[in-house]
Short mmCIF file of C-alpha atoms in Angstrom, two decimals:
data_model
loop_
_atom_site.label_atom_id
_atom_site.label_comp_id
_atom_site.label_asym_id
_atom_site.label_seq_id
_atom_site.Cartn_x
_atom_site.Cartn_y
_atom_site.Cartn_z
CA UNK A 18 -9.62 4.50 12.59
CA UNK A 19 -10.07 1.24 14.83
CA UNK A 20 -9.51 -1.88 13.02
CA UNK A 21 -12.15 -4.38 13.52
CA UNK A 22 -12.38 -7.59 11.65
CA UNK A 23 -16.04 -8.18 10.89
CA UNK A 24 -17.12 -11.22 13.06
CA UNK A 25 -17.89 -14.45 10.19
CA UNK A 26 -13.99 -13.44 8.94
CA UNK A 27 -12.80 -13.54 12.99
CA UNK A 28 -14.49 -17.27 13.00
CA UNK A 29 -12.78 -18.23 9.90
CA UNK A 30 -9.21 -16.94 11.02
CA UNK A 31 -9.36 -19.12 14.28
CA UNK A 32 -10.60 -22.16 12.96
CA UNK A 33 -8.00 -22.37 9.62
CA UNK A 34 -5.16 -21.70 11.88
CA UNK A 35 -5.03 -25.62 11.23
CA UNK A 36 -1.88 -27.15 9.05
CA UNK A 37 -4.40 -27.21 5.62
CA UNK A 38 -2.56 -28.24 1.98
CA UNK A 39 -2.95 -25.63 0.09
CA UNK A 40 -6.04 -26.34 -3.46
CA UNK A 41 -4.10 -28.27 -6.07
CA UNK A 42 -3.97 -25.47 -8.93
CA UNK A 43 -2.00 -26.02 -12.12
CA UNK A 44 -1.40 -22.87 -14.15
CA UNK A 45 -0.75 -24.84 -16.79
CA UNK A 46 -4.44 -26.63 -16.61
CA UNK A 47 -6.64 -25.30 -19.34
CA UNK A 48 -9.41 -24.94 -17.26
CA UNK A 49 -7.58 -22.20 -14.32
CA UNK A 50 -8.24 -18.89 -14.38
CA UNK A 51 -5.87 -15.61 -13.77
CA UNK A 52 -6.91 -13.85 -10.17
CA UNK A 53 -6.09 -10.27 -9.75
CA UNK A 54 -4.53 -9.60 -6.53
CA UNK A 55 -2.80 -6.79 -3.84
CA UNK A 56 -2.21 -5.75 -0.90
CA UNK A 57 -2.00 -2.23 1.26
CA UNK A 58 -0.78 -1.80 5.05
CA UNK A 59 -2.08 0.48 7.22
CA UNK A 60 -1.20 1.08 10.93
CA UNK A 61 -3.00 -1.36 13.49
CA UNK A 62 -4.48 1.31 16.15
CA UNK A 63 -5.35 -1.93 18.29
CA UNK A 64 -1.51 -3.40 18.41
CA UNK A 65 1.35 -1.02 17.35
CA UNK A 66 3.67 -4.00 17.46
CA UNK A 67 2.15 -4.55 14.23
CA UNK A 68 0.25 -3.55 10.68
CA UNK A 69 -3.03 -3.95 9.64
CA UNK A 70 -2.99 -5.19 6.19
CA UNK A 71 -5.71 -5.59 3.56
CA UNK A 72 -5.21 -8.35 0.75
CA UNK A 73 -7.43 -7.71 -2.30
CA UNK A 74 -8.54 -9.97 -5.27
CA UNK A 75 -10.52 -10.23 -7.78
CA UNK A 76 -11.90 -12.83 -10.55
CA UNK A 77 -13.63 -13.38 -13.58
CA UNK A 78 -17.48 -14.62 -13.04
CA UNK A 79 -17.62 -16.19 -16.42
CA UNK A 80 -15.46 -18.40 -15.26
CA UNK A 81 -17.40 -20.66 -12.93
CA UNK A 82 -20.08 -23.25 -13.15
CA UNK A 83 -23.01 -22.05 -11.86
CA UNK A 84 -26.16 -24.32 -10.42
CA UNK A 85 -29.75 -23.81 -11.61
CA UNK A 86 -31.71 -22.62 -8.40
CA UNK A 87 -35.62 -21.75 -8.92
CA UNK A 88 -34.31 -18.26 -10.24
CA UNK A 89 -31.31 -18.36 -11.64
CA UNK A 90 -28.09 -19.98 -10.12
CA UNK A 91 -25.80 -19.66 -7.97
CA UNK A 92 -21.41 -20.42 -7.76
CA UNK A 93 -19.48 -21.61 -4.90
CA UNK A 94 -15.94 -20.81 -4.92
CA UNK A 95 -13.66 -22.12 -2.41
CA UNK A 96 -10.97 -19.51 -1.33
CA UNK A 97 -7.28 -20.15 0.24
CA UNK A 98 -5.57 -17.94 2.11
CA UNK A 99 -1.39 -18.91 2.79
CA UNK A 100 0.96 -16.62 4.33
CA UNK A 101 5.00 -17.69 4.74
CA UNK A 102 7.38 -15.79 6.40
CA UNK A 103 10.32 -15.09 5.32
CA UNK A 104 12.14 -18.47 7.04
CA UNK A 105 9.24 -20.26 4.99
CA UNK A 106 7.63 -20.70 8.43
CA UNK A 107 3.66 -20.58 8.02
CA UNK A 108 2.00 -17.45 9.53
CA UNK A 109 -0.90 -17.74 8.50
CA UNK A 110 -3.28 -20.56 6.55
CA UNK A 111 -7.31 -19.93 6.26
CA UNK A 112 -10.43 -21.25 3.71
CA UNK A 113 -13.87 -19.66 3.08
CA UNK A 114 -16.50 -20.49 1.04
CA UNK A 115 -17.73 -17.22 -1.38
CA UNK A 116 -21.01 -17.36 -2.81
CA UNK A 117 -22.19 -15.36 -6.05
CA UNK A 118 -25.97 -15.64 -7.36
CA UNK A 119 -27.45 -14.52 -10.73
CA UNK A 120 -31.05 -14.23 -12.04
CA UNK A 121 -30.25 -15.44 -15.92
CA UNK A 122 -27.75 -18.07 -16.56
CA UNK A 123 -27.54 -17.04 -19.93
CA UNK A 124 -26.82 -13.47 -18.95
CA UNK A 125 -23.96 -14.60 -16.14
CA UNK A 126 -22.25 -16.34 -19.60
CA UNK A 127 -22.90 -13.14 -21.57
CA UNK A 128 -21.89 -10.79 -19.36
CA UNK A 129 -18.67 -9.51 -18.34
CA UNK A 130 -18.37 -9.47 -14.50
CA UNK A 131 -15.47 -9.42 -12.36
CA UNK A 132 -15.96 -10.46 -8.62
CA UNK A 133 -14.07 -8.72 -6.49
CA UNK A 134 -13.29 -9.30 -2.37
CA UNK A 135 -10.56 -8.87 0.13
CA UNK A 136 -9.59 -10.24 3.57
CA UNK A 137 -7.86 -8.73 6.32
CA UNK A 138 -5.27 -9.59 8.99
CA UNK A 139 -2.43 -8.19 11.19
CA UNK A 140 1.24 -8.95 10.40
CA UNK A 141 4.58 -7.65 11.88
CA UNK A 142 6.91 -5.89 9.74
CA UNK A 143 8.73 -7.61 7.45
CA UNK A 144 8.88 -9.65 3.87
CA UNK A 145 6.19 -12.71 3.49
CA UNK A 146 5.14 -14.61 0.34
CA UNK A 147 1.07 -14.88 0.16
CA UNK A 148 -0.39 -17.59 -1.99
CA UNK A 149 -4.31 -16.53 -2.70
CA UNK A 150 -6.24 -20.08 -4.35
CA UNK A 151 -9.29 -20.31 -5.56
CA UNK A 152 -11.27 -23.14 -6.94
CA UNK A 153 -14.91 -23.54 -8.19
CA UNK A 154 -16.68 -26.45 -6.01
CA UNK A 155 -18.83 -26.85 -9.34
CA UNK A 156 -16.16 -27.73 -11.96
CA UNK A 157 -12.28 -28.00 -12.44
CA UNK A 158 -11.66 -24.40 -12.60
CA UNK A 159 -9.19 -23.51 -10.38
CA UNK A 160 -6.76 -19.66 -9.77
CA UNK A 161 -3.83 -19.01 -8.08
CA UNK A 162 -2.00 -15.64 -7.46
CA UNK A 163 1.08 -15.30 -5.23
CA UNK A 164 2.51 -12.23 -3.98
CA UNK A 165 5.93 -10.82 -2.47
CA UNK A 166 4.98 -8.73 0.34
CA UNK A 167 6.94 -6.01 2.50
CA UNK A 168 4.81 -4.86 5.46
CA UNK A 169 6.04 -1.45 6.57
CA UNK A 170 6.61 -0.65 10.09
CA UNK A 171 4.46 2.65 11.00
CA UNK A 172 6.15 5.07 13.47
CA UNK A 173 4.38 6.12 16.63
CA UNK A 174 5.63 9.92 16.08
CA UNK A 175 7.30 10.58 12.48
CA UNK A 176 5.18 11.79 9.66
CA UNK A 177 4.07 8.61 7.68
CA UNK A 178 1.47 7.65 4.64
CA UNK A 179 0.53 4.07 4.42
CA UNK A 180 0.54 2.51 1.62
CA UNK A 181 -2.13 3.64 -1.31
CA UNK A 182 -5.23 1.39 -2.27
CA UNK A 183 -6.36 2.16 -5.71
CA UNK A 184 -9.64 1.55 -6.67
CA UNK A 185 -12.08 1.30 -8.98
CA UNK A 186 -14.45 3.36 -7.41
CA UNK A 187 -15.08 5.53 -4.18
CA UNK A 188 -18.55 6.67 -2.72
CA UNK A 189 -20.09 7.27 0.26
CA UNK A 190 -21.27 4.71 2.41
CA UNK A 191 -22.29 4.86 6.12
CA UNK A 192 -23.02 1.28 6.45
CA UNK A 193 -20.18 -1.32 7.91
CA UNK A 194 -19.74 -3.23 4.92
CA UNK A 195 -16.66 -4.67 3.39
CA UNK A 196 -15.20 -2.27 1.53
CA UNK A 197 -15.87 0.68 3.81
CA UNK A 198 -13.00 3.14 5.49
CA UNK A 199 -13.79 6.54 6.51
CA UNK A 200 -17.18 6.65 5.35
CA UNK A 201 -16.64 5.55 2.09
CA UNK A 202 -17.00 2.24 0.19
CA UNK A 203 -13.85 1.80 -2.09
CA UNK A 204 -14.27 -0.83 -4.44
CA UNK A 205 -10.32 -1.92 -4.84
CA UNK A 206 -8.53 -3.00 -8.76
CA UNK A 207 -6.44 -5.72 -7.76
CA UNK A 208 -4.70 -6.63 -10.98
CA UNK A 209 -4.08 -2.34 -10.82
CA UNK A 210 -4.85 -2.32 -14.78
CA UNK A 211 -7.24 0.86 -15.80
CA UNK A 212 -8.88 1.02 -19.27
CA UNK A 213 -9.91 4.64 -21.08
CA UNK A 214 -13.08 3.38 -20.49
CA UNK A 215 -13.46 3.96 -16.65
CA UNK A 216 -12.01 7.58 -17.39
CA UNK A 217 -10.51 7.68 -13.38
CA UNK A 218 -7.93 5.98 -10.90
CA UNK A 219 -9.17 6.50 -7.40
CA UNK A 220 -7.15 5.78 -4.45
CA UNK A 221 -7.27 5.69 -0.60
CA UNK A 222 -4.44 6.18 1.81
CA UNK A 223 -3.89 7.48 5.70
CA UNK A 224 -1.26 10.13 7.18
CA UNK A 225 -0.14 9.74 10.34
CA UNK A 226 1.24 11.95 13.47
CA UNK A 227 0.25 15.20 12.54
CA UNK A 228 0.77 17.74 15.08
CA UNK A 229 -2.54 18.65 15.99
CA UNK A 230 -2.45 21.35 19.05
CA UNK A 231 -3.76 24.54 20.19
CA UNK A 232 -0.98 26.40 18.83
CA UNK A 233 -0.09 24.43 15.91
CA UNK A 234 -0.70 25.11 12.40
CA UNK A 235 -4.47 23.62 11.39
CA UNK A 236 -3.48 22.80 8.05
CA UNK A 237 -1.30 20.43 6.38
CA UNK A 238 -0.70 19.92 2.46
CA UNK A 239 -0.99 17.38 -0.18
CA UNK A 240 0.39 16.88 -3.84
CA UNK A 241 -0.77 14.16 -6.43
CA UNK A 242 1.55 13.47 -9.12
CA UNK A 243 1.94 10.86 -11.80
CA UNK A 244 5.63 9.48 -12.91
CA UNK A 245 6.78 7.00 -15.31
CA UNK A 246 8.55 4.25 -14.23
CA UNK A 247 11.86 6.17 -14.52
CA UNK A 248 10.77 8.46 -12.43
CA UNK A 249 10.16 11.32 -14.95
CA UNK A 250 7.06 13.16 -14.40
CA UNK A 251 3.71 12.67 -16.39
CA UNK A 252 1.22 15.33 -14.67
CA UNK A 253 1.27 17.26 -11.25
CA UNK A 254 -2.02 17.83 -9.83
CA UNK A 255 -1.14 20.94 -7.81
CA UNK A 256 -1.42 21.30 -4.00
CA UNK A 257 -4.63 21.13 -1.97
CA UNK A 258 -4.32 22.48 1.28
CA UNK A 259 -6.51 20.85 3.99
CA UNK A 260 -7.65 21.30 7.46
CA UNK A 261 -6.27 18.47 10.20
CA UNK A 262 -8.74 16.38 11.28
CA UNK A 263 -6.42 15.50 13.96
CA UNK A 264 -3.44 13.74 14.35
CA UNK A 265 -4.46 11.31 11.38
CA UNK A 266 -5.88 12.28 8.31
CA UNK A 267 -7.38 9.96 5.49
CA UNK A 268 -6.27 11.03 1.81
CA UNK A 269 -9.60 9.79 -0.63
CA UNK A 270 -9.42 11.29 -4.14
CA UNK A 271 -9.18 10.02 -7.77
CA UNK A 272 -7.32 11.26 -11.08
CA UNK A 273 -8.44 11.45 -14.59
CA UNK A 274 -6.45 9.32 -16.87
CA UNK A 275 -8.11 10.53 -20.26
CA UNK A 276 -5.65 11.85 -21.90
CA UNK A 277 -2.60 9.06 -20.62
CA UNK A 278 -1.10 7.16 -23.52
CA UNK A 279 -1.45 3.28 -22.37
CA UNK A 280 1.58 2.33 -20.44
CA UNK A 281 3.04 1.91 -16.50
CA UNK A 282 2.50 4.57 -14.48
CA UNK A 283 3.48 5.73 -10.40
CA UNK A 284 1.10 7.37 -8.59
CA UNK A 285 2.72 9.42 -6.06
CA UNK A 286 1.47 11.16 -2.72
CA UNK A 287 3.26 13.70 -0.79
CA UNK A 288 2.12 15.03 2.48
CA UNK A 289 3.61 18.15 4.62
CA UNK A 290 2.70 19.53 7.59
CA UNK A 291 2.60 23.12 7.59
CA UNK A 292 3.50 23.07 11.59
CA UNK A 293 6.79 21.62 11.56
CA UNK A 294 7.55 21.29 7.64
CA UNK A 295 8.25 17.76 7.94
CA UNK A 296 7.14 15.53 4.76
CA UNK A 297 5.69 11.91 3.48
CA UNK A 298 6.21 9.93 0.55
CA UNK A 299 3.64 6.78 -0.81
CA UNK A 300 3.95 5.59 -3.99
CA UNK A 301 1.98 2.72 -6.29
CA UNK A 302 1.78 1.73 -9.58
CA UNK A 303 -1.21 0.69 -11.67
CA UNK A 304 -1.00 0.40 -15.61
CA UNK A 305 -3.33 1.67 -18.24
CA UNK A 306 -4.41 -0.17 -21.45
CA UNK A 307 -5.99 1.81 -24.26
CA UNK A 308 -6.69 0.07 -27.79
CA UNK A 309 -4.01 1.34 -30.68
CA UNK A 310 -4.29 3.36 -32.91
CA UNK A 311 -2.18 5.17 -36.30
CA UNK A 312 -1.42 7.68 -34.16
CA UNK A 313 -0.43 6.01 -31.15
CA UNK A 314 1.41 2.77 -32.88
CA UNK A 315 5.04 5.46 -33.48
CA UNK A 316 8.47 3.86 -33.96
CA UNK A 317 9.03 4.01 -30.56
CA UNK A 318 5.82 1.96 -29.18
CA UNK A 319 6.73 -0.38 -31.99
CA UNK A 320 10.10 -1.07 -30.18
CA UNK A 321 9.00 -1.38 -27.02
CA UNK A 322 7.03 -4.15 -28.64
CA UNK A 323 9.48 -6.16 -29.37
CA UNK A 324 11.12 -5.49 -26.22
CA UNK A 325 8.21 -6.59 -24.16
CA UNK A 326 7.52 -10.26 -25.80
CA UNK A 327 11.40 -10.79 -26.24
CA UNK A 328 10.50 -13.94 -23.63
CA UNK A 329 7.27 -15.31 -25.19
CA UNK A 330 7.19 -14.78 -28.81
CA UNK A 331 8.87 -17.34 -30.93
CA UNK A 332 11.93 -15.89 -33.32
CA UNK A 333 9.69 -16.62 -36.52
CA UNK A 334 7.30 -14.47 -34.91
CA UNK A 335 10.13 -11.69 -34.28
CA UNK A 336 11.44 -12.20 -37.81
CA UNK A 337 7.94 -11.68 -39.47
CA UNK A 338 7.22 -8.79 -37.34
CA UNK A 339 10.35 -6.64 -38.55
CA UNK A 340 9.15 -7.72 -42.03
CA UNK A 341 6.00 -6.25 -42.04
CA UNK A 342 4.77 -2.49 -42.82
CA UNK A 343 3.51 0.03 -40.54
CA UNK A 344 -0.37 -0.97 -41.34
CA UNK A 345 1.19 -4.72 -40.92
CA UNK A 346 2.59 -4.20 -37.70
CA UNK A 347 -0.82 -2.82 -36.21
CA UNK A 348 -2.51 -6.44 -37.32
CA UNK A 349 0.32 -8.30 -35.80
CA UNK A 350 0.19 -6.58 -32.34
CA UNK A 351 -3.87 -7.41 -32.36
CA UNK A 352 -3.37 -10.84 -33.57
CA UNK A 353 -0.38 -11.43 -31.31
CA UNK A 354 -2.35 -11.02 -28.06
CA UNK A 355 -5.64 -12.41 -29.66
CA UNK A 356 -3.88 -15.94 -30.21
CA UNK A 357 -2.93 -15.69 -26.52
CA UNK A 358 -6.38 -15.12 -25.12
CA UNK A 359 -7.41 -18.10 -22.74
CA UNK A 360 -10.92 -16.38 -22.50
CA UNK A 361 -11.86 -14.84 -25.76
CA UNK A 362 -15.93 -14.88 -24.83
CA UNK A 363 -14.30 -11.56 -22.05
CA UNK A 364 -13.35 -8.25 -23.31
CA UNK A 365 -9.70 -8.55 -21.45
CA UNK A 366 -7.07 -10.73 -22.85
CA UNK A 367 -6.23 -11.83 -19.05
CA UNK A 368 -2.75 -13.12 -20.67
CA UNK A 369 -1.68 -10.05 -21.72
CA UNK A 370 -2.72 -7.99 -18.68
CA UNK A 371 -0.92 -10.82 -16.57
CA UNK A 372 2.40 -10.53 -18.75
CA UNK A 373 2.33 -6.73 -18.42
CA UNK A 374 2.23 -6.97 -14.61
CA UNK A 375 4.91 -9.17 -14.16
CA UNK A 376 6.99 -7.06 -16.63
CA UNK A 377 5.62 -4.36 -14.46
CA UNK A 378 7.60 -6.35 -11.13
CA UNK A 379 10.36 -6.88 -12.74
CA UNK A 380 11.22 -3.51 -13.34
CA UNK A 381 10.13 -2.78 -9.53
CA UNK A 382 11.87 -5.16 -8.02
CA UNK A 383 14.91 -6.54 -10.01
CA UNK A 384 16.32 -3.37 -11.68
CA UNK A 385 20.08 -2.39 -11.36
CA UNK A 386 19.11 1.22 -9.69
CA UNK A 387 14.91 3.04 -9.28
CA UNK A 388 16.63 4.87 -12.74
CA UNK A 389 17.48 2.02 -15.16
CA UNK A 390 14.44 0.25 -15.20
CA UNK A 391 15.59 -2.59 -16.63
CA UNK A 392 15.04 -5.24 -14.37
CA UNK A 393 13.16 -7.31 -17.37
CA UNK A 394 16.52 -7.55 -19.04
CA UNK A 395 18.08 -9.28 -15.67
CA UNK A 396 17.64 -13.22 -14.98
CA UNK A 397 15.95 -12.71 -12.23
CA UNK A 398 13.42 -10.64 -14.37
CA UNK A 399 13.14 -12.78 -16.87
CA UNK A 400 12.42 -16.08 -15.05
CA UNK A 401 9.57 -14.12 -12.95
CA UNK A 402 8.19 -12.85 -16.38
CA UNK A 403 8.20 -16.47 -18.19
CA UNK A 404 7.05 -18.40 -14.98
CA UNK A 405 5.57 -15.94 -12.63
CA UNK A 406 5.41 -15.82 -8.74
CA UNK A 407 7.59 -18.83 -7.38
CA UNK A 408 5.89 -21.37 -5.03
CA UNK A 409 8.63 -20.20 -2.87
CA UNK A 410 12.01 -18.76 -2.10
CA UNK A 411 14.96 -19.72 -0.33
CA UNK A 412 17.19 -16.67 0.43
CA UNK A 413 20.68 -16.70 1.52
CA UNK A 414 22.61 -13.85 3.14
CA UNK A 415 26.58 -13.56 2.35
CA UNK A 416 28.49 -15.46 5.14
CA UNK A 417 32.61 -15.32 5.36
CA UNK A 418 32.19 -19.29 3.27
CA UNK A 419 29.18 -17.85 0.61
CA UNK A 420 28.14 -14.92 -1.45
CA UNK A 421 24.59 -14.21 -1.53
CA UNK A 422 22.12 -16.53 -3.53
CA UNK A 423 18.32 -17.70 -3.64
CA UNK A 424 17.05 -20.32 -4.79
CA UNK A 425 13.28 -20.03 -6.39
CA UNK A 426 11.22 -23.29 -6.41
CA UNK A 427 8.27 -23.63 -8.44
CA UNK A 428 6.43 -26.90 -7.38
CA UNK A 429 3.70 -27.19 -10.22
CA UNK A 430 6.04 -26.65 -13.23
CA UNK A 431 7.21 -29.46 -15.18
CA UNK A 432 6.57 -31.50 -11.48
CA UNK A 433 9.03 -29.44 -9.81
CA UNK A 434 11.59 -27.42 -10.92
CA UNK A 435 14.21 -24.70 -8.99
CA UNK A 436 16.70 -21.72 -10.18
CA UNK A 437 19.87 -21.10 -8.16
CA UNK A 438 20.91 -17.46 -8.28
CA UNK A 439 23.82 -16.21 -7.15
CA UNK A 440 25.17 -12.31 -6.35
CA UNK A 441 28.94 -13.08 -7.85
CA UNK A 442 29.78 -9.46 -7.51
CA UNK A 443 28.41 -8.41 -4.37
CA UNK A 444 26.03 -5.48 -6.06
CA UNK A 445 22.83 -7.02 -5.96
CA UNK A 446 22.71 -8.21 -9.39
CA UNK A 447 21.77 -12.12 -9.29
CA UNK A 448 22.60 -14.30 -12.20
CA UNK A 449 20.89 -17.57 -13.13
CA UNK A 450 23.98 -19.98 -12.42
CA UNK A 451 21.96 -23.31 -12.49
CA UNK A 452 18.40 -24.91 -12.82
CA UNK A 453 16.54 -28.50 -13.17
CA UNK A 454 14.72 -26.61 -15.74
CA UNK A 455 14.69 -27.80 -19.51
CA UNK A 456 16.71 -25.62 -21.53
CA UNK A 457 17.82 -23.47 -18.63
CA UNK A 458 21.58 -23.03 -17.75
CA UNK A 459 22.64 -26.30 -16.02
CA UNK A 460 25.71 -26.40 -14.39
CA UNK A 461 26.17 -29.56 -11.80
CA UNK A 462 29.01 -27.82 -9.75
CA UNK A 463 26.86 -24.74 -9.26
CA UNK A 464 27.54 -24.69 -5.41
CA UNK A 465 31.28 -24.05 -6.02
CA UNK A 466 29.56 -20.87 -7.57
CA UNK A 467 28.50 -19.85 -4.84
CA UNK A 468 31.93 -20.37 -2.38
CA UNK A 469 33.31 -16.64 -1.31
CA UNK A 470 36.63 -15.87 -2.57
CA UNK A 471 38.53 -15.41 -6.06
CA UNK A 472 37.37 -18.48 -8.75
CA UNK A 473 39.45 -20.39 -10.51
#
């Protein structure tokens, strides 16, 4: 399981090591575009000091300009890659040019096509924020997705999964190409949103340090299982017992989501080894979207409705919506995301699949405890869902003369704004104490907020 960088991306990384401004995006600009985008570590064979991690993304062709060749046309998209540590220092800062050609205009505007790449690199554990760019040469379209990413550190000798790629598709493939591990070309989901129509979630991981000797055990198990986002579970898969490869194992499969009513979901991996019983855990979530129907729109879908625009829908909107009748409600929901489509020539309302992932990383990431899920309901939450990844973050560890705050700056909103947030009771739970932000909580002696010690 060498890592090797293919050579053109080894020429990019050296010569973008240079201080580059990141594209000028707007997300505000009607002309940008959403980019899908994630991330999976695996352990770097050729430097154990650090992890081998893949960033994926993905696009929308119908969103660039192309340029009438002979036959057909082709669309240049300039790509940024920024990584920041978590002192804000810059690890990491590359551009590449992506090509994609089609034989029929017309047809490239027709049909629905989403491009889909990923780079690779080599990071030491820890937290970084990655800023992926992207901006047609051929027009004013421009993309931006930013991440918060937590690159695990892989143990030379304790039983380990990396993370879990899911993917669109997996076949075999004995060529070198991009997308090949194993023997096998995965074609990644970066936004990690399934529709009925594909019928499958596929995924790729690795297990590591299995004790493969003469007098060991040859086998070693695994278990798929599905969980909501409470941790409650959906579907087991049962146990497949397999036959070590070694002392590192790659887990390929996929499940069928058929039957799944649309909503979050946790796909979760465990791995034993039948020589010394010792287990793994790997976990990731993707989402599902299915078209509603009677039978699916019940009273309780119909409050997790309201629940889930609470940020962006106005209060006449809310007021109508509790007005209407069960057949009335069904239009609304359609109509509600249809209003908010910034592409409606796709099939995917790219708003609504954006909104459900960040509700999705709120609950993740900004929940009271992994049971509560409520982290949409904190300020933190909220914030991330209304304004999305922040250009970047300042964090701030308790000293004897502070309590714990961050301070979230988003550069390209309103020309600049920032959200102080401070940990008043020392459990983790940050509240919004101040902000430059129109119609945010402003509060000019904010830092006082943040002194340790009883307040007045």
């Amino acid at each position: 399981m060498k890592r090797n960088l293919p050579e053109c991306r080894i020429v990019i990384l050296l010569i973008c090591f240079l201080s580059i401004p990141l594209i000028s995006v707007s997300a505000e600009e009607p002309t940008s575009f959403l980019i899908g985008s994630d991330y999976a570590c695996f352990r770097d064979f050729a430097d154990t000091t650090q992890s081998y991690v893949e960033i994926y993304y993905s696009f929308n062709r119908k969103r660039l300009e192309f340029v009438p060749e002979e036959e057909g046309g082709v669309a240049t998209v300039l790509m940024q890659l920024r990584i920041l540590n978590e002192l804000g220092g810059v690890v990491e800062n590359r551009m590449w040019n992506t090509w994609t050609k089609v034989e029929d205009l017309e047809e490239a505007k027709k049909v629905d096509y989403m491009i889909i790449d990923q780079v690779e690199t080599s990071l030491k554990p820890g937290n970084y924020q990655i800023t992926l760019q992207a901006a047609d040469v051929n027009s004013e379209s421009r993309g931006e997705a930013n991440m918060a990413v937590e690159v695990k550190k892989f143990s030379p000798h304790k039983l380990q999964l990396s993370d879990i790629e899911i993917a669109f598709n997996i076949e075999t493939d004995t060529t070198a190409g991009r997308f090949v591990k194993a023997g096998e070309k995965i074609l990644p989901n970066p936004s990690g949103v399934f529709t009925h129509k594909g019928g499958m979630v596929y995924f790729y991981a690795e297990l590591y340090n299995l004790i493969d000797s003469p007098k060991a055990k040859p086998e070693y198990e695994l278990r798929f299982t599905v969980l909501d986002t409470i941790g409650k579970k959906i579907k087991d898969f049962g146990k497949q017992t397999k036959t070590k490869p070694g002392n590192s194992a790659v887990v390929i499969s996929g499940i069928n989501i058929g039957t799944f009513a649309g909503g979050e979901y946790v796909l979760r991996i465990e791995a034993k080894d039948k020589e010394t019983g010792e287990k793994a855990y790997s976990t990731k979530n993707f989402v599902i979207i299915r078209e509603l129907t009677r039978e699916d729109l019940v009273a309780e879908e119909i409050k997790r409705f309201k629940q889930d625009v609470a940020y962006i829908a106005t209060p006449g909107e809310l007021d109508m919506f509790d007005q209407l009748n069960f057949s009335g409600k069904q239009n609304f929901v359609a109509d509600f995301w249809k209003k908010r489509d910034p592409n409606p020539e796709t099939p995917e309302i790219e708003f609504k699949i954006e909104h459900y992932r960040r509700i999705n990383f709120a609950n993740l990431h900004f929940s009271r405890t992994k049971e509560s899920n409520d982290g949409w309901n904190s300020d933190m939450g909220r914030i991330y869902i209304l304004y999305g990844e922040p250009s970047e973050i300042e964090r701030h560890v308790s000293t004897r003369e502070t309590k714990p705050w961050e301070q979230w700056n988003y550069h390209r909103l309103e020309g600049g704004v920032y959200f102080v947030f401070v940990d008043e009771d020392g459990y983790g739970v940050y509240r919004l104490v101040h902000s430059n932000h129109k119609g945010e909580v402003q509060d000019r002696e904010w830092e006082e907020r943040i002194k340790a010690g009883p307040m007045d």
